[in-house]
Amino acid sequence: MKKVVTFAVTYISNIKVTYEKNELMQYSCPLGKAMSALGSKWKPIIVLVIKDRKLRFGELAVRINVISRKVLTDQLREMEADGLVIREEFKEIPPRVEYSLTEKGLALLPILYQLEEWETKYHVYDAKRKGL
């Protein structure tokens, strides 16, 4: 059974166009590839939580307590495949796994911080404009 990962939905002349992650990776557009790697709501949050340290799976699950463990596992696997995180497994009892960002993942931090600043700046602006 083929797993379909829906990335983005665009409406063009009232026609719904759905892109799959694999479809976006076929194109040479750098933005399309970047959005494919970060195309879920959880991946940027995971990057910001890990930052420049190593965190165990349980620590990540506690820090992002609104995400299910299954979804967290799936997102981390995809991020590992996309070269954003390193999964380090220790042969101990009980087993221990630590996650850290790759150089590629660390390079996202300033971009995500800028997005946070952008949202803060324009969220306040929108509230003033709407009279809130």
PDB file of N, CA, C and O in Angstrom, residues 66-132:
ATOM      1  N   VAL A  66       2.089  17.965  22.946  1.00  0.00           N
ATOM      2  CA  VAL A  66       0.851  17.927  22.164  1.00  0.00           C
ATOM      3  C   VAL A  66       0.968  17.027  20.933  1.00  0.00           C
ATOM      4  O   VAL A  66       0.004  16.874  20.191  1.00  0.00           O
ATOM      5  N   ILE A  67       2.118  16.431  20.728  1.00  0.00           N
ATOM      6  CA  ILE A  67       2.327  15.535  19.595  1.00  0.00           C
ATOM      7  C   ILE A  67       2.316  14.092  20.115  1.00  0.00           C
ATOM      8  O   ILE A  67       2.867  13.811  21.182  1.00  0.00           O
ATOM      9  N   SER A  68       1.669  13.207  19.382  1.00  0.00           N
ATOM     10  CA  SER A  68       1.661  11.804  19.801  1.00  0.00           C
ATOM     11  C   SER A  68       3.045  11.203  19.557  1.00  0.00           C
ATOM     12  O   SER A  68       3.809  11.667  18.711  1.00  0.00           O
ATOM     13  N   ARG A  69       3.352  10.167  20.289  1.00  0.00           N
ATOM     14  CA  ARG A  69       4.653   9.515  20.133  1.00  0.00           C
ATOM     15  C   ARG A  69       4.815   8.905  18.745  1.00  0.00           C
ATOM     16  O   ARG A  69       5.904   8.904  18.187  1.00  0.00           O
ATOM     17  N   LYS A  70       3.735   8.415  18.173  1.00  0.00           N
ATOM     18  CA  LYS A  70       3.796   7.846  16.825  1.00  0.00           C
ATOM     19  C   LYS A  70       4.140   8.924  15.802  1.00  0.00           C
ATOM     20  O   LYS A  70       5.006   8.744  14.946  1.00  0.00           O
ATOM     21  N   VAL A  71       3.461  10.062  15.893  1.00  0.00           N
ATOM     22  CA  VAL A  71       3.725  11.160  14.951  1.00  0.00           C
ATOM     23  C   VAL A  71       5.145  11.679  15.149  1.00  0.00           C
ATOM     24  O   VAL A  71       5.862  11.941  14.174  1.00  0.00           O
ATOM     25  N   LEU A  72       5.577  11.811  16.397  1.00  0.00           N
ATOM     26  CA  LEU A  72       6.944  12.259  16.668  1.00  0.00           C
ATOM     27  C   LEU A  72       7.952  11.292  16.047  1.00  0.00           C
ATOM     28  O   LEU A  72       8.908  11.718  15.393  1.00  0.00           O
ATOM     29  N   THR A  73       7.720  10.011  16.213  1.00  0.00           N
ATOM     30  CA  THR A  73       8.611   9.002  15.621  1.00  0.00           C
ATOM     31  C   THR A  73       8.643   9.135  14.102  1.00  0.00           C
ATOM     32  O   THR A  73       9.724   9.131  13.494  1.00  0.00           O
ATOM     33  N   ASP A  74       7.471   9.260  13.484  1.00  0.00           N
ATOM     34  CA  ASP A  74       7.400   9.385  12.021  1.00  0.00           C
ATOM     35  C   ASP A  74       8.123  10.641  11.540  1.00  0.00           C
ATOM     36  O   ASP A  74       8.860  10.606  10.549  1.00  0.00           O
ATOM     37  N   GLN A  75       7.908  11.754  12.229  1.00  0.00           N
ATOM     38  CA  GLN A  75       8.538  13.013  11.834  1.00  0.00           C
ATOM     39  C   GLN A  75      10.054  12.925  11.965  1.00  0.00           C
ATOM     40  O   GLN A  75      10.792  13.382  11.081  1.00  0.00           O
ATOM     41  N   LEU A  76      10.531  12.334  13.049  1.00  0.00           N
ATOM     42  CA  LEU A  76      11.976  12.194  13.240  1.00  0.00           C
ATOM     43  C   LEU A  76      12.593  11.294  12.170  1.00  0.00           C
ATOM     44  O   LEU A  76      13.687  11.578  11.678  1.00  0.00           O
ATOM     45  N   ARG A  77      11.889  10.244  11.786  1.00  0.00           N
ATOM     46  CA  ARG A  77      12.391   9.369  10.714  1.00  0.00           C
ATOM     47  C   ARG A  77      12.503  10.128   9.398  1.00  0.00           C
ATOM     48  O   ARG A  77      13.486   9.996   8.667  1.00  0.00           O
ATOM     49  N   GLU A  78      11.467  10.907   9.074  1.00  0.00           N
ATOM     50  CA  GLU A  78      11.500  11.695   7.843  1.00  0.00           C
ATOM     51  C   GLU A  78      12.620  12.737   7.895  1.00  0.00           C
ATOM     52  O   GLU A  78      13.315  12.960   6.902  1.00  0.00           O
ATOM     53  N   MET A  79      12.787  13.360   9.050  1.00  0.00           N
ATOM     54  CA  MET A  79      13.840  14.369   9.197  1.00  0.00           C
ATOM     55  C   MET A  79      15.226  13.750   9.083  1.00  0.00           C
ATOM     56  O   MET A  79      16.140  14.363   8.527  1.00  0.00           O
ATOM     57  N   GLU A  80      15.368  12.531   9.580  1.00  0.00           N
ATOM     58  CA  GLU A  80      16.638  11.818   9.437  1.00  0.00           C
ATOM     59  C   GLU A  80      16.896  11.512   7.963  1.00  0.00           C
ATOM     60  O   GLU A  80      18.005  11.714   7.452  1.00  0.00           O
ATOM     61  N   ALA A  81      15.869  11.061   7.257  1.00  0.00           N
ATOM     62  CA  ALA A  81      15.999  10.758   5.826  1.00  0.00           C
ATOM     63  C   ALA A  81      16.314  12.011   5.017  1.00  0.00           C
ATOM     64  O   ALA A  81      17.035  11.943   4.017  1.00  0.00           O
ATOM     65  N   ASP A  82      15.808  13.161   5.454  1.00  0.00           N
ATOM     66  CA  ASP A  82      16.056  14.429   4.761  1.00  0.00           C
ATOM     67  C   ASP A  82      17.366  15.093   5.191  1.00  0.00           C
ATOM     68  O   ASP A  82      17.694  16.183   4.731  1.00  0.00           O
ATOM     69  N   GLY A  83      18.088  14.460   6.104  1.00  0.00           N
ATOM     70  CA  GLY A  83      19.387  14.989   6.525  1.00  0.00           C
ATOM     71  C   GLY A  83      19.297  16.134   7.513  1.00  0.00           C
ATOM     72  O   GLY A  83      20.244  16.923   7.622  1.00  0.00           O
ATOM     73  N   LEU A  84      18.200  16.230   8.257  1.00  0.00           N
ATOM     74  CA  LEU A  84      18.046  17.316   9.226  1.00  0.00           C
ATOM     75  C   LEU A  84      18.457  16.916  10.634  1.00  0.00           C
ATOM     76  O   LEU A  84      18.897  17.769  11.416  1.00  0.00           O
ATOM     77  N   VAL A  85      18.273  15.641  10.990  1.00  0.00           N
ATOM     78  CA  VAL A  85      18.639  15.177  12.329  1.00  0.00           C
ATOM     79  C   VAL A  85      19.521  13.941  12.250  1.00  0.00           C
ATOM     80  O   VAL A  85      19.503  13.201  11.264  1.00  0.00           O
ATOM     81  N   ILE A  86      20.281  13.753  13.314  1.00  0.00           N
ATOM     82  CA  ILE A  86      21.104  12.558  13.487  1.00  0.00           C
ATOM     83  C   ILE A  86      20.478  11.756  14.626  1.00  0.00           C
ATOM     84  O   ILE A  86      20.188  12.306  15.695  1.00  0.00           O
ATOM     85  N   ARG A  87      20.269  10.491  14.366  1.00  0.00           N
ATOM     86  CA  ARG A  87      19.752   9.572  15.386  1.00  0.00           C
ATOM     87  C   ARG A  87      20.905   8.718  15.862  1.00  0.00           C
ATOM     88  O   ARG A  87      21.508   7.978  15.088  1.00  0.00           O
ATOM     89  N   GLU A  88      21.228   8.846  17.137  1.00  0.00           N
ATOM     90  CA  GLU A  88      22.343   8.095  17.700  1.00  0.00           C
ATOM     91  C   GLU A  88      21.787   7.074  18.697  1.00  0.00           C
ATOM     92  O   GLU A  88      21.162   7.449  19.690  1.00  0.00           O
ATOM     93  N   GLU A  89      22.009   5.801  18.408  1.00  0.00           N
ATOM     94  CA  GLU A  89      21.480   4.721  19.225  1.00  0.00           C
ATOM     95  C   GLU A  89      22.598   4.129  20.076  1.00  0.00           C
ATOM     96  O   GLU A  89      23.674   3.820  19.574  1.00  0.00           O
ATOM     97  N   PHE A  90      22.312   3.990  21.367  1.00  0.00           N
ATOM     98  CA  PHE A  90      23.280   3.428  22.295  1.00  0.00           C
ATOM     99  C   PHE A  90      22.815   2.035  22.707  1.00  0.00           C
ATOM    100  O   PHE A  90      21.666   1.837  23.068  1.00  0.00           O
ATOM    101  N   LYS A  91      23.723   1.082  22.660  1.00  0.00           N
ATOM    102  CA  LYS A  91      23.406  -0.306  23.018  1.00  0.00           C
ATOM    103  C   LYS A  91      23.505  -0.456  24.534  1.00  0.00           C
ATOM    104  O   LYS A  91      24.494  -0.943  25.079  1.00  0.00           O
ATOM    105  N   GLU A  92      22.479   0.016  25.200  1.00  0.00           N
ATOM    106  CA  GLU A  92      22.415  -0.055  26.649  1.00  0.00           C
ATOM    107  C   GLU A  92      21.104  -0.696  27.053  1.00  0.00           C
ATOM    108  O   GLU A  92      20.214  -0.864  26.232  1.00  0.00           O
ATOM    109  N   ILE A  93      20.992  -1.010  28.320  1.00  0.00           N
ATOM    110  CA  ILE A  93      19.717  -1.499  28.823  1.00  0.00           C
ATOM    111  C   ILE A  93      19.316  -0.560  29.946  1.00  0.00           C
ATOM    112  O   ILE A  93      20.051  -0.431  30.918  1.00  0.00           O
ATOM    113  N   PRO A  94      18.208   0.141  29.842  1.00  0.00           N
ATOM    114  CA  PRO A  94      17.299   0.177  28.692  1.00  0.00           C
ATOM    115  C   PRO A  94      17.946   0.922  27.525  1.00  0.00           C
ATOM    116  O   PRO A  94      18.841   1.741  27.725  1.00  0.00           O
ATOM    117  N   PRO A  95      17.476   0.648  26.305  1.00  0.00           N
ATOM    118  CA  PRO A  95      18.057   1.297  25.125  1.00  0.00           C
ATOM    119  C   PRO A  95      17.900   2.817  25.201  1.00  0.00           C
ATOM    120  O   PRO A  95      16.918   3.317  25.724  1.00  0.00           O
ATOM    121  N   ARG A  96      18.900   3.508  24.685  1.00  0.00           N
ATOM    122  CA  ARG A  96      18.880   4.972  24.698  1.00  0.00           C
ATOM    123  C   ARG A  96      19.115   5.466  23.279  1.00  0.00           C
ATOM    124  O   ARG A  96      20.003   4.992  22.575  1.00  0.00           O
ATOM    125  N   VAL A  97      18.307   6.445  22.864  1.00  0.00           N
ATOM    126  CA  VAL A  97      18.446   7.062  21.548  1.00  0.00           C
ATOM    127  C   VAL A  97      18.475   8.569  21.749  1.00  0.00           C
ATOM    128  O   VAL A  97      17.656   9.121  22.483  1.00  0.00           O
ATOM    129  N   GLU A  98      19.439   9.226  21.120  1.00  0.00           N
ATOM    130  CA  GLU A  98      19.548  10.682  21.200  1.00  0.00           C
ATOM    131  C   GLU A  98      19.440  11.279  19.801  1.00  0.00           C
ATOM    132  O   GLU A  98      19.925  10.697  18.829  1.00  0.00           O
ATOM    133  N   TYR A  99      18.821  12.438  19.737  1.00  0.00           N
ATOM    134  CA  TYR A  99      18.670  13.153  18.473  1.00  0.00           C
ATOM    135  C   TYR A  99      19.384  14.491  18.575  1.00  0.00           C
ATOM    136  O   TYR A  99      19.325  15.167  19.604  1.00  0.00           O
ATOM    137  N   SER A 100      20.032  14.855  17.486  1.00  0.00           N
ATOM    138  CA  SER A 100      20.665  16.166  17.376  1.00  0.00           C
ATOM    139  C   SER A 100      20.514  16.633  15.932  1.00  0.00           C
ATOM    140  O   SER A 100      20.212  15.841  15.037  1.00  0.00           O
ATOM    141  N   LEU A 101      20.703  17.915  15.727  1.00  0.00           N
ATOM    142  CA  LEU A 101      20.579  18.479  14.383  1.00  0.00           C
ATOM    143  C   LEU A 101      21.879  18.315  13.613  1.00  0.00           C
ATOM    144  O   LEU A 101      22.964  18.434  14.176  1.00  0.00           O
ATOM    145  N   THR A 102      21.749  18.061  12.341  1.00  0.00           N
ATOM    146  CA  THR A 102      22.905  18.049  11.442  1.00  0.00           C
ATOM    147  C   THR A 102      23.274  19.495  11.140  1.00  0.00           C
ATOM    148  O   THR A 102      22.587  20.435  11.556  1.00  0.00           O
ATOM    149  N   GLU A 103      24.325  19.679  10.384  1.00  0.00           N
ATOM    150  CA  GLU A 103      24.704  21.031   9.948  1.00  0.00           C
ATOM    151  C   GLU A 103      23.546  21.662   9.164  1.00  0.00           C
ATOM    152  O   GLU A 103      23.242  22.840   9.332  1.00  0.00           O
ATOM    153  N   LYS A 104      22.900  20.861   8.337  1.00  0.00           N
ATOM    154  CA  LYS A 104      21.756  21.336   7.556  1.00  0.00           C
ATOM    155  C   LYS A 104      20.610  21.756   8.482  1.00  0.00           C
ATOM    156  O   LYS A 104      19.968  22.781   8.262  1.00  0.00           O
ATOM    157  N   GLY A 105      20.350  20.978   9.527  1.00  0.00           N
ATOM    158  CA  GLY A 105      19.311  21.310  10.484  1.00  0.00           C
ATOM    159  C   GLY A 105      19.644  22.561  11.283  1.00  0.00           C
ATOM    160  O   GLY A 105      18.783  23.420  11.508  1.00  0.00           O
ATOM    161  N   LEU A 106      20.899  22.682  11.702  1.00  0.00           N
ATOM    162  CA  LEU A 106      21.334  23.868  12.448  1.00  0.00           C
ATOM    163  C   LEU A 106      21.209  25.135  11.610  1.00  0.00           C
ATOM    164  O   LEU A 106      20.905  26.205  12.132  1.00  0.00           O
ATOM    165  N   ALA A 107      21.422  25.006  10.305  1.00  0.00           N
ATOM    166  CA  ALA A 107      21.317  26.169   9.416  1.00  0.00           C
ATOM    167  C   ALA A 107      19.890  26.697   9.339  1.00  0.00           C
ATOM    168  O   ALA A 107      19.663  27.846   8.944  1.00  0.00           O
ATOM    169  N   LEU A 108      18.915  25.878   9.725  1.00  0.00           N
ATOM    170  CA  LEU A 108      17.518  26.318   9.728  1.00  0.00           C
ATOM    171  C   LEU A 108      17.179  27.229  10.903  1.00  0.00           C
ATOM    172  O   LEU A 108      16.221  27.999  10.837  1.00  0.00           O
ATOM    173  N   LEU A 109      17.935  27.138  11.988  1.00  0.00           N
ATOM    174  CA  LEU A 109      17.592  27.893  13.192  1.00  0.00           C
ATOM    175  C   LEU A 109      17.436  29.394  12.951  1.00  0.00           C
ATOM    176  O   LEU A 109      16.419  29.968  13.340  1.00  0.00           O
ATOM    177  N   PRO A 110      18.398  30.064  12.311  1.00  0.00           N
ATOM    178  CA  PRO A 110      18.210  31.507  12.090  1.00  0.00           C
ATOM    179  C   PRO A 110      16.975  31.823  11.240  1.00  0.00           C
ATOM    180  O   PRO A 110      16.286  32.818  11.471  1.00  0.00           O
ATOM    181  N   ILE A 111      16.672  30.951  10.293  1.00  0.00           N
ATOM    182  CA  ILE A 111      15.498  31.150   9.436  1.00  0.00           C
ATOM    183  C   ILE A 111      14.223  31.026  10.261  1.00  0.00           C
ATOM    184  O   ILE A 111      13.300  31.849  10.145  1.00  0.00           O
ATOM    185  N   LEU A 112      14.170  30.026  11.116  1.00  0.00           N
ATOM    186  CA  LEU A 112      12.984  29.824  11.953  1.00  0.00           C
ATOM    187  C   LEU A 112      12.841  30.940  12.981  1.00  0.00           C
ATOM    188  O   LEU A 112      11.725  31.360  13.288  1.00  0.00           O
ATOM    189  N   TYR A 113      13.962  31.441  13.504  1.00  0.00           N
ATOM    190  CA  TYR A 113      13.895  32.583  14.416  1.00  0.00           C
ATOM    191  C   TYR A 113      13.335  33.809  13.697  1.00  0.00           C
ATOM    192  O   TYR A 113      12.555  34.572  14.261  1.00  0.00           O
ATOM    193  N   GLN A 114      13.739  33.999  12.440  1.00  0.00           N
ATOM    194  CA  GLN A 114      13.197  35.115  11.652  1.00  0.00           C
ATOM    195  C   GLN A 114      11.698  34.952  11.430  1.00  0.00           C
ATOM    196  O   GLN A 114      10.958  35.929  11.472  1.00  0.00           O
ATOM    197  N   LEU A 115      11.241  33.740  11.187  1.00  0.00           N
ATOM    198  CA  LEU A 115       9.803  33.495  11.040  1.00  0.00           C
ATOM    199  C   LEU A 115       9.053  33.823  12.323  1.00  0.00           C
ATOM    200  O   LEU A 115       7.957  34.397  12.285  1.00  0.00           O
ATOM    201  N   GLU A 116       9.640  33.473  13.475  1.00  0.00           N
ATOM    202  CA  GLU A 116       9.022  33.820  14.752  1.00  0.00           C
ATOM    203  C   GLU A 116       8.905  35.334  14.898  1.00  0.00           C
ATOM    204  O   GLU A 116       7.875  35.852  15.325  1.00  0.00           O
ATOM    205  N   GLU A 117       9.982  36.056  14.562  1.00  0.00           N
ATOM    206  CA  GLU A 117       9.963  37.520  14.639  1.00  0.00           C
ATOM    207  C   GLU A 117       8.920  38.104  13.688  1.00  0.00           C
ATOM    208  O   GLU A 117       8.190  39.034  14.041  1.00  0.00           O
ATOM    209  N   TRP A 118       8.854  37.564  12.490  1.00  0.00           N
ATOM    210  CA  TRP A 118       7.878  38.018  11.497  1.00  0.00           C
ATOM    211  C   TRP A 118       6.459  37.852  12.029  1.00  0.00           C
ATOM    212  O   TRP A 118       5.645  38.759  11.948  1.00  0.00           O
ATOM    213  N   GLU A 119       6.160  36.682  12.585  1.00  0.00           N
ATOM    214  CA  GLU A 119       4.821  36.426  13.120  1.00  0.00           C
ATOM    215  C   GLU A 119       4.504  37.364  14.278  1.00  0.00           C
ATOM    216  O   GLU A 119       3.412  37.926  14.356  1.00  0.00           O
ATOM    217  N   THR A 120       5.468  37.558  15.166  1.00  0.00           N
ATOM    218  CA  THR A 120       5.257  38.453  16.304  1.00  0.00           C
ATOM    219  C   THR A 120       4.982  39.871  15.822  1.00  0.00           C
ATOM    220  O   THR A 120       4.040  40.524  16.281  1.00  0.00           O
ATOM    221  N   LYS A 121       5.767  40.323  14.875  1.00  0.00           N
ATOM    222  CA  LYS A 121       5.610  41.692  14.361  1.00  0.00           C
ATOM    223  C   LYS A 121       4.250  41.878  13.699  1.00  0.00           C
ATOM    224  O   LYS A 121       3.532  42.833  13.978  1.00  0.00           O
ATOM    225  N   TYR A 122       3.870  40.984  12.833  1.00  0.00           N
ATOM    226  CA  TYR A 122       2.649  41.189  12.063  1.00  0.00           C
ATOM    227  C   TYR A 122       1.400  40.679  12.767  1.00  0.00           C
ATOM    228  O   TYR A 122       0.303  41.126  12.451  1.00  0.00           O
ATOM    229  N   HIS A 123       1.547  39.831  13.752  1.00  0.00           N
ATOM    230  CA  HIS A 123       0.391  39.431  14.559  1.00  0.00           C
ATOM    231  C   HIS A 123      -0.097  40.641  15.355  1.00  0.00           C
ATOM    232  O   HIS A 123      -1.277  40.905  15.419  1.00  0.00           O
ATOM    233  N   VAL A 124       0.832  41.382  15.934  1.00  0.00           N
ATOM    234  CA  VAL A 124       0.472  42.591  16.672  1.00  0.00           C
ATOM    235  C   VAL A 124      -0.147  43.598  15.721  1.00  0.00           C
ATOM    236  O   VAL A 124      -1.160  44.210  16.025  1.00  0.00           O
ATOM    237  N   TYR A 125       0.432  43.757  14.556  1.00  0.00           N
ATOM    238  CA  TYR A 125      -0.085  44.686  13.557  1.00  0.00           C
ATOM    239  C   TYR A 125      -1.517  44.323  13.168  1.00  0.00           C
ATOM    240  O   TYR A 125      -2.389  45.175  13.133  1.00  0.00           O
ATOM    241  N   ASP A 126      -1.769  43.046  12.904  1.00  0.00           N
ATOM    242  CA  ASP A 126      -3.108  42.602  12.531  1.00  0.00           C
ATOM    243  C   ASP A 126      -4.119  42.867  13.645  1.00  0.00           C
ATOM    244  O   ASP A 126      -5.243  43.253  13.395  1.00  0.00           O
ATOM    245  N   ALA A 127      -3.699  42.640  14.898  1.00  0.00           N
ATOM    246  CA  ALA A 127      -4.607  42.873  16.021  1.00  0.00           C
ATOM    247  C   ALA A 127      -4.962  44.356  16.119  1.00  0.00           C
ATOM    248  O   ALA A 127      -6.125  44.706  16.352  1.00  0.00           O
ATOM    249  N   LYS A 128      -3.998  45.240  15.927  1.00  0.00           N
ATOM    250  CA  LYS A 128      -4.272  46.682  15.970  1.00  0.00           C
ATOM    251  C   LYS A 128      -5.179  47.090  14.829  1.00  0.00           C
ATOM    252  O   LYS A 128      -6.088  47.896  14.985  1.00  0.00           O
ATOM    253  N   ARG A 129      -4.918  46.517  13.658  1.00  0.00           N
ATOM    254  CA  ARG A 129      -5.701  46.861  12.467  1.00  0.00           C
ATOM    255  C   ARG A 129      -7.163  46.429  12.607  1.00  0.00           C
ATOM    256  O   ARG A 129      -8.055  47.100  12.143  1.00  0.00           O
ATOM    257  N   LYS A 130      -7.383  45.327  13.292  1.00  0.00           N
ATOM    258  CA  LYS A 130      -8.738  44.823  13.464  1.00  0.00           C
ATOM    259  C   LYS A 130      -9.433  45.450  14.679  1.00  0.00           C
ATOM    260  O   LYS A 130     -10.563  45.121  14.976  1.00  0.00           O
ATOM    261  N   GLY A 131      -8.707  46.301  15.387  1.00  0.00           N
ATOM    262  CA  GLY A 131      -9.306  46.984  16.519  1.00  0.00           C
ATOM    263  C   GLY A 131      -9.365  46.136  17.770  1.00  0.00           C
ATOM    264  O   GLY A 131     -10.181  46.369  18.657  1.00  0.00           O
ATOM    265  N   LEU A 132      -8.509  45.158  17.874  1.00  0.00           N
ATOM    266  CA  LEU A 132      -8.486  44.283  19.063  1.00  0.00           C
ATOM    267  C   LEU A 132      -7.584  44.836  20.124  1.00  0.00           C
ATOM    268  O   LEU A 132      -6.691  45.518  19.944  1.00  0.00           O
TER     269      LEU A 132
END
